[in-house]
């Protein structure tokens, strides 16, 4: 039986334009934290052969930082301040216990591929996008619950059972909550911490139906692979994956990829992209004018209870779902949150550079 383990998410969110001026006070602390990623004159770290030492917390931290420097300097690097390495399953418990003694943002492990990823520090744009989009999604789920309630009491339902089912969905939507970067643990399969997730409080399954991943300079193939991995490790119970792709380090564009898992006529569960939205692209003279992000009850509720057809995301061949109860999130709201995150990130980067002048 799979089980979920809850961990606290990475700290460091800064909310609101009034907080920008606080960056001046944060710069020395930020630089002290980030200075670990640059070799000092007394750096005695030896070649680590592609994987860190697991003897002491100090050696593990030094080796992870060396891996970050080495891997982030590669042209193919897309994840700042993250270390990727091979780890045998019998060493996982040792790594987990040592990581508890050093400060890292999050880590993930795949037992099948025996690959580990440790993120040492999240960027400002990462944290701010995660916070801003998470707040927008929470509000959207709340609005969706209200729409379902209105639909249930509209008076055009012939069967009491239908009304009861709609009211049950509305109640469950009210109980959906955001759980940040709590780890998803499937014994002997994976240990993964998404950037954000939405939990159906009433489900018996230990998986969030909806997860959010903030990524850097991802190709569509990589984004799709991430979504498919979440569906696979949860046997389809992680139904919806929103990937926020940030071009890094220039942050010249941001895009959203929404993937949903559906059951094909063959009975196979298939993850497919249902929406792609370019929030902004500074290299494009014509500003993007995308439609809204659509959210359905089936996106955020577990699939252990039947959801009426009028509340489910339509299948690929069923059209865009205009006749189905759903909520629309204006792309302008999402764009505003991401541009605000970009502005704060660039201001803090500039202040950090000026600090050394």
Coordinates of C-alpha atoms in Angstrom, one line a residue:
X1 CA 0.0 0.0 0.0
X2 CA 1.4 3.3 -1.0
X3 CA 1.7 5.9 1.7
X4 CA 2.3 9.6 1.7
X5 CA 4.8 11.3 3.9
X6 CA 4.5 15.0 4.6
X7 CA 7.4 17.4 4.7
X8 CA 7.5 21.2 4.9
X9 CA 8.1 23.1 1.8
X10 CA 11.1 25.4 1.1
X11 CA 10.9 28.8 2.9
X12 CA 11.6 32.2 1.5
X13 CA 8.4 33.4 -0.2
X14 CA 8.2 37.2 -0.5
X15 CA 4.7 38.5 -1.2
X16 CA 3.7 41.9 -2.6
X17 CA 5.4 44.8 -4.2
X18 CA 5.9 46.4 -0.8
X19 CA 8.3 43.7 0.0
X20 CA 10.7 44.6 -2.8
X21 CA 12.5 47.1 -0.7
X22 CA 13.2 44.3 1.9
X23 CA 15.6 42.8 -0.7
X24 CA 18.2 45.3 0.5
X25 CA 18.2 43.6 3.9
X26 CA 18.1 40.1 2.4
X27 CA 21.1 40.5 0.1
X28 CA 23.9 39.8 2.7
X29 CA 22.0 36.7 3.9
X30 CA 21.2 35.6 0.4
X31 CA 24.9 36.0 -0.7
X32 CA 26.1 34.1 2.3
X33 CA 23.7 31.3 1.4
X34 CA 24.6 31.3 -2.3
X35 CA 28.3 31.6 -1.6
X36 CA 28.4 27.9 -0.9
X37 CA 28.1 27.3 -4.6
X38 CA 31.4 28.9 -5.4
X39 CA 34.8 27.2 -4.6
X40 CA 36.8 28.9 -1.8
X41 CA 40.6 29.1 -1.6
X42 CA 40.5 26.4 1.0
X43 CA 38.2 24.1 -0.9
X44 CA 39.5 20.5 -0.3
X45 CA 36.6 18.7 -2.0
X46 CA 38.1 15.9 -4.2
X47 CA 36.7 14.4 -7.3
X48 CA 33.5 12.7 -6.4
X49 CA 33.0 10.6 -9.5
X50 CA 29.5 11.7 -10.2
X51 CA 27.9 10.9 -6.8
X52 CA 28.3 12.4 -3.3
X53 CA 29.9 10.9 -0.3
X54 CA 27.5 9.6 2.4
X55 CA 29.8 9.5 5.4
X56 CA 29.1 12.8 7.1
X57 CA 26.7 15.7 6.5
X58 CA 29.6 18.0 5.9
X59 CA 31.1 15.9 3.1
X60 CA 27.6 15.4 1.6
X61 CA 27.0 19.1 1.5
X62 CA 30.4 19.8 0.0
X63 CA 30.0 17.2 -2.7
X64 CA 26.4 18.3 -3.6
X65 CA 27.7 21.9 -4.0
X66 CA 30.5 20.6 -6.2
X67 CA 28.0 18.7 -8.3
X68 CA 25.9 21.8 -8.6
X69 CA 28.8 23.8 -9.8
X70 CA 29.9 21.1 -12.3
X71 CA 26.4 20.4 -13.7
X72 CA 25.1 23.9 -13.8
X73 CA 28.1 25.0 -15.9
X74 CA 27.1 22.4 -18.6
X75 CA 25.4 23.9 -21.7
X76 CA 22.5 21.4 -21.3
X77 CA 21.8 22.5 -17.7
X78 CA 18.3 23.6 -17.1
X79 CA 18.0 23.5 -13.3
X80 CA 20.0 26.1 -11.3
X81 CA 21.4 24.9 -7.9
X82 CA 20.4 21.3 -8.4
X83 CA 22.5 18.2 -8.3
X84 CA 21.6 15.0 -10.2
X85 CA 23.4 11.7 -9.5
X86 CA 23.0 7.9 -9.5
X87 CA 22.1 6.3 -6.1
X88 CA 21.5 2.7 -5.4
X89 CA 18.3 1.9 -3.5
X90 CA 20.1 0.6 -0.5
X91 CA 21.7 4.0 0.0
X92 CA 18.5 6.0 0.0
X93 CA 17.8 5.8 3.7
X94 CA 21.4 7.0 4.4
X95 CA 21.0 10.0 2.0
X96 CA 17.6 10.9 3.5
X97 CA 19.0 10.9 7.1
X98 CA 22.0 13.0 6.1
X99 CA 19.9 15.5 4.2
X100 CA 18.0 16.2 7.4
X101 CA 21.2 17.7 8.8
X102 CA 21.9 20.1 6.0
X103 CA 19.7 22.8 4.4
X104 CA 18.3 21.8 1.1
X105 CA 15.1 23.0 -0.7
X106 CA 13.9 19.5 -1.7
X107 CA 14.9 16.2 -3.2
X108 CA 13.5 13.4 -5.3
X109 CA 14.4 9.8 -5.9
X110 CA 13.3 7.2 -8.5
X111 CA 13.9 3.6 -7.4
X112 CA 13.4 2.3 -11.0
X113 CA 16.1 4.5 -12.6
X114 CA 18.1 4.8 -9.4
X115 CA 18.4 8.6 -10.0
X116 CA 18.4 11.3 -7.3
X117 CA 17.9 15.0 -7.6
X118 CA 18.7 17.4 -4.8
X119 CA 17.8 21.1 -5.1
X120 CA 19.9 23.2 -2.8
X121 CA 18.3 26.6 -3.1
X122 CA 15.2 27.7 -5.0
X123 CA 15.4 30.9 -7.1
X124 CA 13.3 33.9 -6.3
X125 CA 11.3 33.6 -9.6
X126 CA 10.6 30.0 -8.7
X127 CA 9.3 30.7 -5.3
X128 CA 7.2 33.7 -6.4
X129 CA 5.6 32.0 -9.4
X130 CA 4.8 29.0 -7.2
X131 CA 3.2 31.2 -4.6
X132 CA 1.3 33.4 -7.0
X133 CA -0.1 30.6 -9.2
X134 CA -0.9 28.5 -6.1
X135 CA -3.0 31.4 -4.7
X136 CA -4.8 31.8 -8.0
X137 CA -5.6 28.1 -8.2
X138 CA -6.9 28.0 -4.6
X139 CA -9.3 30.8 -5.5
X140 CA -10.4 29.0 -8.6
X141 CA -11.2 25.8 -6.8
X142 CA -13.3 27.8 -4.3
X143 CA -15.2 29.4 -7.2
X144 CA -15.7 26.0 -8.8
X145 CA -17.3 24.7 -5.7
X146 CA -19.7 27.6 -5.8
X147 CA -20.6 27.0 -9.4
X148 CA -21.4 23.3 -8.7
X149 CA -23.6 24.4 -5.8
X150 CA -25.5 26.7 -8.1
X151 CA -25.8 24.0 -10.7
X152 CA -27.1 21.5 -8.1
X153 CA -29.8 23.8 -6.9
X154 CA -30.9 25.0 -10.3
X155 CA -34.0 22.8 -10.2
X156 CA -33.7 21.1 -13.5
X157 CA -32.5 17.7 -12.2
X158 CA -35.0 14.9 -12.4
X159 CA -33.5 12.5 -9.9
X160 CA -32.7 13.2 -6.2
X161 CA -29.6 11.0 -6.6
X162 CA -28.3 13.4 -9.2
X163 CA -28.7 16.3 -6.9
X164 CA -27.1 14.4 -4.0
X165 CA -24.1 13.6 -6.2
X166 CA -23.6 17.2 -7.2
X167 CA -23.9 18.4 -3.6
X168 CA -21.3 15.8 -2.6
X169 CA -18.9 17.1 -5.3
X170 CA -19.4 20.7 -4.1
X171 CA -18.6 19.7 -0.5
X172 CA -15.5 17.8 -1.6
X173 CA -14.3 20.8 -3.6
X174 CA -14.7 23.0 -0.5
X175 CA -12.4 20.5 1.3
X176 CA -9.7 20.6 -1.3
X177 CA -6.6 22.2 0.2
X178 CA -3.1 23.2 -0.9
X179 CA -0.3 21.2 0.6
X180 CA 2.8 22.8 -0.9
X181 CA 5.9 20.6 -1.4
X182 CA 4.9 17.7 0.8
X183 CA 6.7 14.6 -0.4
X184 CA 4.9 11.9 -2.3
X185 CA 6.3 8.5 -1.2
X186 CA 5.7 5.2 -2.9
X187 CA 7.8 2.6 -1.2
X188 CA 10.3 0.9 -3.5
X189 CA 9.1 3.1 -6.4
X190 CA 9.7 6.8 -5.8
X191 CA 10.2 9.7 -3.4
X192 CA 9.1 13.0 -5.1
X193 CA 8.3 16.5 -3.9
X194 CA 6.3 18.5 -6.4
X195 CA 6.4 22.3 -6.0
X196 CA 2.7 22.4 -5.1
X197 CA -0.2 20.1 -4.8
X198 CA -3.9 20.0 -4.1
X199 CA -5.3 17.4 -1.8
X200 CA -8.8 15.9 -1.9
X201 CA -9.3 15.6 1.8
X202 CA -12.0 12.9 1.5
X203 CA -10.2 10.4 -0.7
X204 CA -8.9 7.1 0.4
X205 CA -5.9 7.3 -2.0
X206 CA -2.6 8.7 -0.7
X207 CA -2.0 10.9 -3.8
X208 CA -2.8 14.5 -4.7
X209 CA -5.1 14.6 -7.8
X210 CA -3.4 17.9 -8.9
X211 CA 0.3 18.8 -8.8
X212 CA 2.3 21.8 -9.9
X213 CA 5.9 21.8 -11.1
X214 CA 8.0 24.9 -11.8
X215 CA 10.6 24.1 -14.3
X216 CA 13.4 25.8 -16.2
X217 CA 13.8 25.9 -20.0
X218 CA 12.0 22.7 -20.6
X219 CA 11.3 21.2 -24.0
X220 CA 7.7 19.9 -24.6
X221 CA 9.0 16.4 -24.5
X222 CA 10.5 16.8 -21.0
X223 CA 7.4 18.5 -19.7
X224 CA 5.3 15.6 -21.1
X225 CA 7.6 13.1 -19.5
X226 CA 7.3 14.7 -16.1
X227 CA 3.5 14.6 -16.3
X228 CA 3.6 10.9 -17.5
X229 CA 5.8 10.0 -14.6
X230 CA 3.4 11.4 -12.0
X231 CA 0.5 9.5 -13.6
X232 CA 2.6 6.3 -13.7
X233 CA 3.9 6.3 -10.1
X234 CA 0.3 6.9 -8.8
X235 CA -1.4 4.5 -11.2
X236 CA -3.3 7.4 -12.7
X237 CA -4.5 8.8 -9.3
X238 CA -2.4 12.0 -9.9
X239 CA -4.8 13.1 -12.6
X240 CA -3.7 16.6 -13.5
X241 CA -0.2 18.2 -13.8
X242 CA 0.4 21.9 -14.4
X243 CA 4.0 22.6 -15.5
X244 CA 5.1 26.2 -15.4
X245 CA 8.1 26.6 -17.7
X246 CA 10.5 29.5 -17.1
X247 CA 13.1 30.4 -19.6
X248 CA 16.2 30.7 -17.5
X249 CA 18.3 32.7 -16.7
X250 CA 17.0 35.5 -18.8
X251 CA 13.3 34.9 -17.9
X252 CA 12.3 36.1 -21.4
X253 CA 9.2 33.9 -21.5
X254 CA 7.0 31.7 -19.4
X255 CA 4.6 29.1 -20.6
X256 CA 2.0 26.8 -18.9
X257 CA 1.5 23.2 -19.9
X258 CA -1.6 21.5 -18.4
X259 CA -1.7 17.7 -18.7
X260 CA -4.6 15.5 -17.7
X261 CA -4.9 11.7 -17.4
X262 CA -7.9 10.1 -19.0
X263 CA -9.0 6.5 -19.6
X264 CA -8.8 5.5 -23.3
X265 CA -11.4 3.2 -24.9
X266 CA -8.9 0.4 -24.4
X267 CA -9.0 1.0 -20.6
X268 CA -5.4 2.3 -20.6
X269 CA -4.8 5.6 -18.7
X270 CA -3.2 8.1 -20.9
X271 CA -1.7 11.5 -20.0
X272 CA -2.2 14.2 -22.6
X273 CA -1.7 17.9 -22.9
X274 CA -5.0 19.6 -22.7
X275 CA -3.9 23.3 -22.7
X276 CA -0.7 25.2 -23.5
X277 CA -0.6 28.9 -22.7
X278 CA 2.2 31.4 -23.4
X279 CA 1.9 34.0 -20.6
X280 CA 4.6 36.3 -22.0
X281 CA 7.4 36.2 -24.6
X282 CA 9.6 39.3 -24.6
X283 CA 11.2 38.1 -27.9
X284 CA 7.9 38.2 -29.7
X285 CA 6.8 41.7 -30.8
X286 CA 3.1 40.6 -30.8
X287 CA 2.0 40.0 -27.2
X288 CA 0.3 36.7 -26.6
X289 CA -3.4 36.7 -26.3
X290 CA -4.3 33.2 -25.0
X291 CA -7.6 32.2 -23.6
X292 CA -8.3 31.3 -20.0
X293 CA -7.0 28.2 -18.2
X294 CA -9.9 25.9 -17.7
X295 CA -10.4 23.9 -14.5
X296 CA -12.9 21.1 -14.0
X297 CA -14.0 19.2 -10.9
X298 CA -12.4 16.0 -12.1
X299 CA -9.0 17.8 -12.2
X300 CA -8.8 18.3 -8.5
X301 CA -10.9 15.5 -7.0
X302 CA -9.7 11.9 -6.6
X303 CA -11.2 9.3 -8.9
X304 CA -12.4 6.9 -6.1
X305 CA -15.9 8.4 -6.2
X306 CA -18.0 8.9 -9.4
X307 CA -18.1 12.5 -10.6
X308 CA -21.2 13.4 -12.6
X309 CA -20.5 13.7 -16.4
X310 CA -21.5 17.4 -16.3
X311 CA -18.5 18.1 -14.0
X312 CA -15.8 16.0 -15.7
X313 CA -13.1 17.3 -18.1
X314 CA -14.2 16.3 -21.6
X315 CA -12.2 13.5 -23.4
X316 CA -10.1 14.4 -26.4
X317 CA -12.9 13.6 -28.9
X318 CA -15.7 15.4 -26.9
X319 CA -14.7 19.0 -27.7
X320 CA -13.7 21.8 -25.4
X321 CA -16.3 21.3 -22.6
X322 CA -18.3 24.5 -23.1
X323 CA -21.4 22.6 -21.8
X324 CA -19.7 21.3 -18.7
X325 CA -19.5 23.1 -15.4
X326 CA -16.0 24.5 -15.0
X327 CA -14.1 27.6 -13.9
X328 CA -12.0 29.8 -16.2
X329 CA -8.8 31.4 -14.8
X330 CA -8.0 34.6 -16.9
X331 CA -4.6 34.3 -18.5
X332 CA -4.1 38.0 -17.5
X333 CA -4.2 37.0 -13.8
X334 CA -1.6 34.2 -14.4
X335 CA 0.5 36.5 -16.5
X336 CA 0.4 39.3 -13.8
X337 CA 1.6 36.9 -11.1
X338 CA 4.5 35.6 -13.2
X339 CA 5.6 39.1 -14.4
X340 CA 5.6 40.2 -10.8
X341 CA 7.8 37.2 -9.9
X342 CA 10.1 38.1 -12.7
X343 CA 10.4 41.7 -11.6
X344 CA 11.2 40.8 -8.0
X345 CA 13.8 38.2 -9.2
X346 CA 15.6 40.6 -11.5
X347 CA 15.6 43.3 -8.8
X348 CA 17.1 41.0 -6.3
X349 CA 19.7 39.8 -8.8
X350 CA 20.7 43.4 -9.6
X351 CA 20.9 44.3 -5.9
X352 CA 23.1 41.3 -5.4
X353 CA 25.5 42.4 -8.2
X354 CA 25.6 45.9 -6.8
X355 CA 26.4 44.7 -3.4
X356 CA 29.9 43.7 -4.5
X357 CA 30.7 46.9 -6.3

